[in-house]
CSV table of C-alpha atoms in Angstrom, one decimal:
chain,number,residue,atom,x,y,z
K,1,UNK,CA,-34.7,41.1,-8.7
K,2,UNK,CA,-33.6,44.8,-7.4
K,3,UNK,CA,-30.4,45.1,-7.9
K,4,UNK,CA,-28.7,45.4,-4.5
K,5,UNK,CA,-27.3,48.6,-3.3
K,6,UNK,CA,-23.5,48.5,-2.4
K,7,UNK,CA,-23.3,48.3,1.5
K,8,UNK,CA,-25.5,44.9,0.6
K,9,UNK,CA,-23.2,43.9,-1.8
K,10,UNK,CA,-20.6,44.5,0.2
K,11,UNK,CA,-22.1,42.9,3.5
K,12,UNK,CA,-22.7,39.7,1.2
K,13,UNK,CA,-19.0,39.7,-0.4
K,14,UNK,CA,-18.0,39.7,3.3
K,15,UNK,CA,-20.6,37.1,4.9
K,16,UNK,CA,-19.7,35.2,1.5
K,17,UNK,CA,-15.9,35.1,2.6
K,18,UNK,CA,-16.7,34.3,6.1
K,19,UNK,CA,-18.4,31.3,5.1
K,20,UNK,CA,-15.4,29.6,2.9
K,21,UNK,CA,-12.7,30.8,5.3
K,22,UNK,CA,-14.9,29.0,9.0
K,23,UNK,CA,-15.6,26.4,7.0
K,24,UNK,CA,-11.9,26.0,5.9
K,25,UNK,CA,-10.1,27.4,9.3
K,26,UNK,CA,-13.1,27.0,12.6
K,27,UNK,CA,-14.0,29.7,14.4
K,28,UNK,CA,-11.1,30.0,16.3
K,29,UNK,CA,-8.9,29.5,12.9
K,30,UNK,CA,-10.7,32.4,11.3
K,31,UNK,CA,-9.0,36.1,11.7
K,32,UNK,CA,-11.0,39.3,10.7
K,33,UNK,CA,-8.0,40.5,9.4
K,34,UNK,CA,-7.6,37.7,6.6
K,35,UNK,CA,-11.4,38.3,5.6
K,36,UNK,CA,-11.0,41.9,5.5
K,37,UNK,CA,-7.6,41.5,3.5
K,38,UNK,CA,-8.9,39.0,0.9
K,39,UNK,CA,-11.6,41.9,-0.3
K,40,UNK,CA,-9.8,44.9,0.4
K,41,UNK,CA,-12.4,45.8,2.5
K,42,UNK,CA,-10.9,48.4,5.9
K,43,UNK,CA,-11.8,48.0,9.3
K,44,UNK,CA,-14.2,50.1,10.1
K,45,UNK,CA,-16.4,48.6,7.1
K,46,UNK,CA,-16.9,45.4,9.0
K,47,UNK,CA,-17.8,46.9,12.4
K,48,UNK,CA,-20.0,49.0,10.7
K,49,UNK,CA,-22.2,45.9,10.1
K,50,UNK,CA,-20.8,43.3,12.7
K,51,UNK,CA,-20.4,44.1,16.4
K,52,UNK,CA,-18.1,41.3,16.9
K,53,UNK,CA,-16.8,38.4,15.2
K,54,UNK,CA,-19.1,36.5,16.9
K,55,UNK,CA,-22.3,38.2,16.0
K,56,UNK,CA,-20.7,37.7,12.6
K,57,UNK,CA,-20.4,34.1,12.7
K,58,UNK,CA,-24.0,34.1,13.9
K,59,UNK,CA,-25.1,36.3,10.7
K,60,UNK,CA,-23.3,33.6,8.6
K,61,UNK,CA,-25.2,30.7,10.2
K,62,UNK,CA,-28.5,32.3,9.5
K,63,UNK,CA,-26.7,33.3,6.0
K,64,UNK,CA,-26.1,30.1,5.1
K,65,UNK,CA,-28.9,28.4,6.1
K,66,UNK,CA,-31.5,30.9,4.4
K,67,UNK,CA,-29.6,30.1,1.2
K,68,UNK,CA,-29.4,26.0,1.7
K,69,UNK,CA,-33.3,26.5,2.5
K,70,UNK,CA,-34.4,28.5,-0.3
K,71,UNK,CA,-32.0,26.0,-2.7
K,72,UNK,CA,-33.6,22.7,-1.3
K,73,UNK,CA,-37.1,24.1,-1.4
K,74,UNK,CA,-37.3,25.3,-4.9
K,75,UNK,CA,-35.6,22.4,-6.3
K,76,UNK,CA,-38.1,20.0,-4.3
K,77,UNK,CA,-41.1,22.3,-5.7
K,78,UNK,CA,-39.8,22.0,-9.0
K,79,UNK,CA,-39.9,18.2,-9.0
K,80,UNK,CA,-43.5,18.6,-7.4
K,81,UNK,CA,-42.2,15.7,-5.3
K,82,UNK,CA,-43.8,14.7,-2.1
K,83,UNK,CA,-42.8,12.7,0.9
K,84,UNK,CA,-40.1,9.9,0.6
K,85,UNK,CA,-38.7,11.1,-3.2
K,86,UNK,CA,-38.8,14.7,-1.7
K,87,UNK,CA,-36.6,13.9,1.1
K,88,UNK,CA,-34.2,11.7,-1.3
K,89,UNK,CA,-33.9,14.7,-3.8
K,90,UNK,CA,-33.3,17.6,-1.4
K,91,UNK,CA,-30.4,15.2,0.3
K,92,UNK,CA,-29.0,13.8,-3.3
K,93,UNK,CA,-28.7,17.5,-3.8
K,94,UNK,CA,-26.7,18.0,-1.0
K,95,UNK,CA,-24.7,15.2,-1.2
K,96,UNK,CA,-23.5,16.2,-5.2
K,97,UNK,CA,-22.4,19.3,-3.4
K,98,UNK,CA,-20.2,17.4,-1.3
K,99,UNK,CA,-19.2,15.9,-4.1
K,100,UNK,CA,-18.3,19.2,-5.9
K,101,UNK,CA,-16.1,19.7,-2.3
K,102,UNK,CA,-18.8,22.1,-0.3
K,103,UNK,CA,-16.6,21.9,2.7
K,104,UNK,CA,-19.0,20.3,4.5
K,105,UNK,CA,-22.0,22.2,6.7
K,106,UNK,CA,-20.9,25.4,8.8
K,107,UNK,CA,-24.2,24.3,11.0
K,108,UNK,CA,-22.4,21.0,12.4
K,109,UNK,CA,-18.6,22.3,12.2
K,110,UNK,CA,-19.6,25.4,14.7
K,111,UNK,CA,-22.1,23.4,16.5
K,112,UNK,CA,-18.9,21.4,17.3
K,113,UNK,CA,-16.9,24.0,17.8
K,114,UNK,CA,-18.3,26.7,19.8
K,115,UNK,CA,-22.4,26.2,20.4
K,116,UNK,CA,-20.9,25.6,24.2
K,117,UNK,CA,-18.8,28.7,24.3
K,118,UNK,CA,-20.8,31.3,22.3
K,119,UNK,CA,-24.6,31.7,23.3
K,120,UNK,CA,-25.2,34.1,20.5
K,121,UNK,CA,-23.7,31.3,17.6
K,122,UNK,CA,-25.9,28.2,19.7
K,123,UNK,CA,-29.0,30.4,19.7
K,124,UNK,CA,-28.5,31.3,15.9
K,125,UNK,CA,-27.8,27.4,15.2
K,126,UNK,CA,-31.0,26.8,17.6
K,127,UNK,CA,-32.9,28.5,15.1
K,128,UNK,CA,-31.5,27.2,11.9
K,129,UNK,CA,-31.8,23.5,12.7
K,130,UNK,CA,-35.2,23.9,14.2
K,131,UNK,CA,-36.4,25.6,10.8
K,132,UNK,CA,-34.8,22.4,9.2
K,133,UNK,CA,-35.9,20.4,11.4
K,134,UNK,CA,-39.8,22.0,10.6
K,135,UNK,CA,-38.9,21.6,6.9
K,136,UNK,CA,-38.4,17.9,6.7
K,137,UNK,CA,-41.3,17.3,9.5
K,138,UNK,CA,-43.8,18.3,6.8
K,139,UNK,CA,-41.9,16.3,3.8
K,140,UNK,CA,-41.9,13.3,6.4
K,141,UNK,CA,-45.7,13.8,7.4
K,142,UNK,CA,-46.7,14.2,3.5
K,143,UNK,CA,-44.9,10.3,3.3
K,144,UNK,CA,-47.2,9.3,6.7
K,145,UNK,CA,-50.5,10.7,4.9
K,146,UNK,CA,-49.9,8.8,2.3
K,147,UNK,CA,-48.6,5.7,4.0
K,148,UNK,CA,-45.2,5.2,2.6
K,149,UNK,CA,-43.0,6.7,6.1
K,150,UNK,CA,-43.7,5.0,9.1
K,151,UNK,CA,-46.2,6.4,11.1
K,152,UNK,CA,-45.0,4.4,14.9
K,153,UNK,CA,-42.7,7.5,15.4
K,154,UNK,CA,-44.0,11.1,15.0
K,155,UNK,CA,-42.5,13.0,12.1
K,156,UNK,CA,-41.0,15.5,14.7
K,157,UNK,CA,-38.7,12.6,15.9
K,158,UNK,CA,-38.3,11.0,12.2
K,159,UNK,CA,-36.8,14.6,11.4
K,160,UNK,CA,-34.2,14.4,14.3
K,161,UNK,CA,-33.1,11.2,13.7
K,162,UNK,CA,-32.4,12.2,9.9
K,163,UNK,CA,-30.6,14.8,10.8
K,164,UNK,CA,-28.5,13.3,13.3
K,165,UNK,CA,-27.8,10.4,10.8
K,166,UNK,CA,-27.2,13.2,8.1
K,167,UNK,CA,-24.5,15.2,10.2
K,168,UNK,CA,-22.6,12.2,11.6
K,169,UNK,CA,-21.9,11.2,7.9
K,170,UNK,CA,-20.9,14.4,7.0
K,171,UNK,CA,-18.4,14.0,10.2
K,172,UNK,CA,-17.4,10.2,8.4
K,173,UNK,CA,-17.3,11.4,5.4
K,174,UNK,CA,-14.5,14.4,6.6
K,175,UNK,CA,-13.0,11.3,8.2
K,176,UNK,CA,-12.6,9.2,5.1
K,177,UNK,CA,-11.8,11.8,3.0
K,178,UNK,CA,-14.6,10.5,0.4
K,179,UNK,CA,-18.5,11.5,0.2
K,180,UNK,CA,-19.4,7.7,0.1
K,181,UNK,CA,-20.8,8.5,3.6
K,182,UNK,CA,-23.3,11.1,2.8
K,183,UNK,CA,-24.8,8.7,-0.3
K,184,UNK,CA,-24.9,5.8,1.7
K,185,UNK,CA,-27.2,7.4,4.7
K,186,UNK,CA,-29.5,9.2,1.7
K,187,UNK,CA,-30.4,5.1,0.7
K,188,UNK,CA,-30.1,3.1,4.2
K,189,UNK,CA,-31.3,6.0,6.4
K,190,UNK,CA,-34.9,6.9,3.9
K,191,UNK,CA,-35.1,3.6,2.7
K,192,UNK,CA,-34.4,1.1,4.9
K,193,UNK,CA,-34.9,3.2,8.0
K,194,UNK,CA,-37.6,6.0,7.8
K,195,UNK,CA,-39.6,3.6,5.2
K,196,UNK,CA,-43.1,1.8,6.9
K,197,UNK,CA,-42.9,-1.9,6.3
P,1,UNK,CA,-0.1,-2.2,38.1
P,2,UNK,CA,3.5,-1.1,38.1
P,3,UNK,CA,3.7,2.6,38.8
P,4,UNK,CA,3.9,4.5,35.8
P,5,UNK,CA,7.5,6.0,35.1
P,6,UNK,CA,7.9,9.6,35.5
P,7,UNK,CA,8.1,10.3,32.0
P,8,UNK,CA,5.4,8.2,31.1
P,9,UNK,CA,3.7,10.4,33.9
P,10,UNK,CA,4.6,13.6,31.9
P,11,UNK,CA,3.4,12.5,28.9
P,12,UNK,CA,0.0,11.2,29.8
P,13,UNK,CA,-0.4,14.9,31.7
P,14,UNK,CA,0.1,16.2,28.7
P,15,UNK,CA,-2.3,14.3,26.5
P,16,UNK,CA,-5.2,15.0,29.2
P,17,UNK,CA,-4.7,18.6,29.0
P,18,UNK,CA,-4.4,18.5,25.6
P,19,UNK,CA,-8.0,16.3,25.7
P,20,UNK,CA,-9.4,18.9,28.0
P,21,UNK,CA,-7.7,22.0,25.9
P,22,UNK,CA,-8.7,21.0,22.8
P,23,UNK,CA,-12.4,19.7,23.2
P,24,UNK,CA,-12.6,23.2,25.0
P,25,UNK,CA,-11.0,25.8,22.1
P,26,UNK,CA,-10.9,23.3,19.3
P,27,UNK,CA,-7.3,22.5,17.7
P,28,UNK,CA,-7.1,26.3,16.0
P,29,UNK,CA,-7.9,27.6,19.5
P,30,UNK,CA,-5.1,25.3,21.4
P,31,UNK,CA,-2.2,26.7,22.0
P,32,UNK,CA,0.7,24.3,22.8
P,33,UNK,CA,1.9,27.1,25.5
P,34,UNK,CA,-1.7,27.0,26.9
P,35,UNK,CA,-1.2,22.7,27.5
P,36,UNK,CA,2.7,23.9,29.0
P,37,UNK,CA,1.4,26.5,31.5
P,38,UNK,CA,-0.9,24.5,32.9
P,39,UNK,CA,1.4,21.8,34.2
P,40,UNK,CA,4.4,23.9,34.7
P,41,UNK,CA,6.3,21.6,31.6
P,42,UNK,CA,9.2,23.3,30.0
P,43,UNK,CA,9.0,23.3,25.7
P,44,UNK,CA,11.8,20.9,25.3
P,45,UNK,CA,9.8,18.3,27.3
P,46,UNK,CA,6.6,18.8,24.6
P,47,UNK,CA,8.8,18.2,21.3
P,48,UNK,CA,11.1,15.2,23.2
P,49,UNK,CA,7.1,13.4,22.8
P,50,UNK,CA,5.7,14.7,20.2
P,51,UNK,CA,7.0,16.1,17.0
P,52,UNK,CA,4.1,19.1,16.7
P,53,UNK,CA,1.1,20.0,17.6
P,54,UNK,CA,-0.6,18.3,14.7
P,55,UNK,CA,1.2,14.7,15.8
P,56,UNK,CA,0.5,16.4,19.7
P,57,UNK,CA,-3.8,16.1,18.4
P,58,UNK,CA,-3.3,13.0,16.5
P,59,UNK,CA,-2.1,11.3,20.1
P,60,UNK,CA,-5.1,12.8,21.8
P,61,UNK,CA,-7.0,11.1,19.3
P,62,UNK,CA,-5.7,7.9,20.5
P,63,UNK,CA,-5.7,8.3,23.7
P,64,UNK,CA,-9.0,9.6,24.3
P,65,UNK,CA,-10.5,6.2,22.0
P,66,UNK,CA,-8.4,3.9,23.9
P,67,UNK,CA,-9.8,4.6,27.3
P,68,UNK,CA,-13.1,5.0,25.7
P,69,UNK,CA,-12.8,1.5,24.2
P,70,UNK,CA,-11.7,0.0,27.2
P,71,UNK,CA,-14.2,1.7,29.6
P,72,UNK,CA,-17.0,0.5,27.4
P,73,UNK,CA,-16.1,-3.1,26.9
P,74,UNK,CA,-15.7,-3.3,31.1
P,75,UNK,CA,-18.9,-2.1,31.5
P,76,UNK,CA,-20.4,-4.5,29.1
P,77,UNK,CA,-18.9,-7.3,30.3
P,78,UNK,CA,-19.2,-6.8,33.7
P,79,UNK,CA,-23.0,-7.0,33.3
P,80,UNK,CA,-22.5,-9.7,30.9
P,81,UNK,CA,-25.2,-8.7,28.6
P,82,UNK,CA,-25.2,-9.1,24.7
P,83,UNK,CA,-27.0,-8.0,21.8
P,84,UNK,CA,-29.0,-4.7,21.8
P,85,UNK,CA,-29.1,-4.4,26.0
P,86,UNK,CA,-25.2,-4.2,25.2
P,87,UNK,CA,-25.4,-1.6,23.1
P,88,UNK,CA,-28.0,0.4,25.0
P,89,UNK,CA,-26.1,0.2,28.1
P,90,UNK,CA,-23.2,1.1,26.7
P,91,UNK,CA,-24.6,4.5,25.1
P,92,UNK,CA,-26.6,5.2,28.4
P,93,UNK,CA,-22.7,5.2,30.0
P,94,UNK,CA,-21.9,7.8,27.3
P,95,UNK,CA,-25.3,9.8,27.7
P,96,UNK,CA,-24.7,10.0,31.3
P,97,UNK,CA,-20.7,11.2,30.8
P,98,UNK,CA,-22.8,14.0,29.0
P,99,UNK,CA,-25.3,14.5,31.8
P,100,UNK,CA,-21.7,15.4,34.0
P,101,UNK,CA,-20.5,17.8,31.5
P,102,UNK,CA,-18.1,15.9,29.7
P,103,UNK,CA,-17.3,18.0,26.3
P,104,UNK,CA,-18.5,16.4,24.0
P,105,UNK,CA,-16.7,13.6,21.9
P,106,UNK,CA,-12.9,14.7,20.4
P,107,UNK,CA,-13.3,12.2,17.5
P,108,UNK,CA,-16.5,14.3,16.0
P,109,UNK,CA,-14.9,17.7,17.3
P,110,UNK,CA,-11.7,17.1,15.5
P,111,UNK,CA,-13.2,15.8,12.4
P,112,UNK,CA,-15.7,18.7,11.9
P,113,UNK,CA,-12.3,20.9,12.3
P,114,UNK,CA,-9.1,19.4,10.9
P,115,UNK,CA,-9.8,16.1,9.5
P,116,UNK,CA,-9.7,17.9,6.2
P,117,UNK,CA,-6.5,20.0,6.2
P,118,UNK,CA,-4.6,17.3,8.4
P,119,UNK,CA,-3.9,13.8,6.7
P,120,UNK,CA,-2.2,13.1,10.7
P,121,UNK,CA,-5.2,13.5,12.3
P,122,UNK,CA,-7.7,12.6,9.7
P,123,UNK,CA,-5.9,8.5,10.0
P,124,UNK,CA,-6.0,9.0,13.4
P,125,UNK,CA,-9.5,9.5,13.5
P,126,UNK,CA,-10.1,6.7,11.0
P,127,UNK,CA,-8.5,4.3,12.7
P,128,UNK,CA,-10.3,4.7,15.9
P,129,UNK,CA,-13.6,5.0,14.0
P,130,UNK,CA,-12.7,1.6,12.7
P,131,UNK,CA,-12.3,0.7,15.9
P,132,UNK,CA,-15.7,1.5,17.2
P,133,UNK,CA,-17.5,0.1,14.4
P,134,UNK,CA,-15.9,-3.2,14.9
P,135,UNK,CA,-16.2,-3.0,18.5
P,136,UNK,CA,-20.3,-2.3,17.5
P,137,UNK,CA,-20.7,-5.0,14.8
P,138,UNK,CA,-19.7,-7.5,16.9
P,139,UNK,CA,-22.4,-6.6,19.6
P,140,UNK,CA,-24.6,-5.9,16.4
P,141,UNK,CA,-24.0,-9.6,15.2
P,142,UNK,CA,-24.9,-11.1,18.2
P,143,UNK,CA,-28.4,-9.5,18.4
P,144,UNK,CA,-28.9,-10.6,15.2
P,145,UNK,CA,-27.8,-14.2,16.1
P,146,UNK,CA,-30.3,-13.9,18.6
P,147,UNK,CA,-32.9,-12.5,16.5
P,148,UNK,CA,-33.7,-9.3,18.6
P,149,UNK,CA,-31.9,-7.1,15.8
P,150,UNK,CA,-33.2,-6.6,12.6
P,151,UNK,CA,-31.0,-9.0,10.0
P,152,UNK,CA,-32.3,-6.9,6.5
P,153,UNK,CA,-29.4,-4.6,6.6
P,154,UNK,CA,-25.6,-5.9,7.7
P,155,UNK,CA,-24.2,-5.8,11.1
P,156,UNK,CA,-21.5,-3.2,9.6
P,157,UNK,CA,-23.8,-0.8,8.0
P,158,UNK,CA,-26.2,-0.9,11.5
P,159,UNK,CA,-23.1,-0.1,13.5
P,160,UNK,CA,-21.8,2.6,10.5
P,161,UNK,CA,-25.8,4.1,11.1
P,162,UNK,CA,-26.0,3.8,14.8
P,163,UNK,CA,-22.4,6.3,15.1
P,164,UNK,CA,-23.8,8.5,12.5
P,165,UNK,CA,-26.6,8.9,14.7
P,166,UNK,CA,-24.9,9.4,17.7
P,167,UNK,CA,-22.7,12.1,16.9
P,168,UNK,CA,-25.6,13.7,15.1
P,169,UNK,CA,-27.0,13.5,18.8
P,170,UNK,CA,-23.9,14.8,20.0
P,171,UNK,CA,-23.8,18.3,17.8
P,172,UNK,CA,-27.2,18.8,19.0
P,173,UNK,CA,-26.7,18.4,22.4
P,174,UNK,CA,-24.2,21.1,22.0
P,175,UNK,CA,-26.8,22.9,19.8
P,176,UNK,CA,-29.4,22.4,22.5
P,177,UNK,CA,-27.2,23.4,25.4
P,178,UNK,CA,-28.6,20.1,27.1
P,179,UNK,CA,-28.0,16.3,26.8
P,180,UNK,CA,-31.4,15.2,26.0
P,181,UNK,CA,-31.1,14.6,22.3
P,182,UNK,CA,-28.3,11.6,23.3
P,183,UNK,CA,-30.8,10.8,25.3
P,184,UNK,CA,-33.6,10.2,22.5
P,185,UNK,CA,-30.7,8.4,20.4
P,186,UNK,CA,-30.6,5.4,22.8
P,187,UNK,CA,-34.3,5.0,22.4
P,188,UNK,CA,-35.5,5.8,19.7
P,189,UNK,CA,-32.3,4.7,17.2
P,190,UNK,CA,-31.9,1.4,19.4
P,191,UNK,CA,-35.6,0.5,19.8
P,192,UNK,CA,-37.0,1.6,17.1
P,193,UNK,CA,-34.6,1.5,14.3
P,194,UNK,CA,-32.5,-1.1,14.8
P,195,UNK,CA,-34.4,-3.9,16.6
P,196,UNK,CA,-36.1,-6.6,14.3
P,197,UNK,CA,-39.4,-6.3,13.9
């Protein structure tokens, strides 16, 4: 890979930051200032490739998703998994980064926080979870093909009710202050739930 | 029921706005100046309730799940239904709360933002989570007594799923910029997931 030139590097190091400090602080808990402080990076830098602090949250949606994405594909490619066992890996994955203390997912905590009072953050989530939600559609219709997922609900609305299951154990799991929420959905929500009979 | 004394008055004022304040700028972007302002309270009269602003959210938290708890259970037993038409018709009360524009739920807002960095708020939330899954199970239980719900999986983890679910819902309706997705969760989560087959 190219090595990238400095104003990439430098855009990164800040989108980088801005990821750790939302998912630490919200959006309304996360000053320009502080991220601009903890790189040593002035002013003018950040405007120079944000308009706003919200067009930069929306850059670290997309960010953060492209990276979560290209992580979950390649590591379900490289188990040349299909269907159900696809699914399982690319959420065990996530939930031994829980584990590890990711911080949870920046998609749900500024859905929650400000998809109703930023259009340009809820359009960028828009995009994001639809892209996930396409991702896991094709894992979940590989399954149907070959009989393993149930096939009495389309895969479109099998992928929206992982996800909702997925993110409201993310939310239980901030609220018990444990991951045991996030393992437990990866085994009742596949298994017991998305499985045909 | 007796009239409410004036400083009881006061402090359920307070915990309203706060309800309103807070599911609108999230706890970073609450100010307790903001809550004052609106109802014309002076400082002294905030701390002589509530020792800070983190204790101030950790009340909400209660407040807002105890009239949520006791709205429900009215509802459902004033049609006198059991089992899964419980359930359903208690959601449908939530999903059309939604419809009117109601903010979202302050349990999953407050644990995407602070459950983590506040140990006040985080047992808050946990406590009134509790609450809800054993107001669910027991509705849970009694489908299954019937047989309408499925029996494979306990009435505990159904209830743990069937949140999980809806606050999933809930971030995407926020997402979406439209209630719909809550709406899918009563079907299709209900129906199709949790009903025996």
């Amino acid at each position: 890979m190219a090595r990238p030139r400095k104003n990439e590097h430098i855009k990164e190091q800040l989108l980088n930051v801005g990821l750790e400090t939302l998912l630490t602080n919200g959006y309304h808990g996360t000053g320009i200032k502080e991220v601009l402080d903890k790189l040593g990076v002035p002013k003018g830098s950040f405007y120079h490739y944000f308009r706003s602090k919200e067009v930069f949250a929306a850059e670290v949606i997309k960010f953060y998703a492209d990276d979560l994405n290209h992580r979950l594909s390649a590591a379900v490619a490289d188990k040349g998994e299909l269907g159900l066992p696809a699914l399982k890996h690319a959420f065990r994955l996530l939930v031994s980064e829980h584990k590890e203390g990711s911080g949870g997912c920046i998609l749900g905590a500024l859905a929650s926080e400000i998809a109703e009072t930023s259009d340009v953050c809820r359009l960028a989530l828009q995009t994001e979870v639809d892209n996930w939600h396409c991702m896991m559609m094709v894992i979940i219709q590989q399954g149907q093909d070959t009989g393993e997922i149930r096939t009495d609900l389309d895969a479109r609305m099998l992928a929206k009710m992982a996800w909702n299951c997925w993110e409201g154990s993310v939310l239980r799991m901030k609220i018990e202050g444990r991951p045991d929420p996030t393992e437990e959905v990866v085994e009742v929500m596949f298994d017991a739930m998305l499985k045909a009979h």
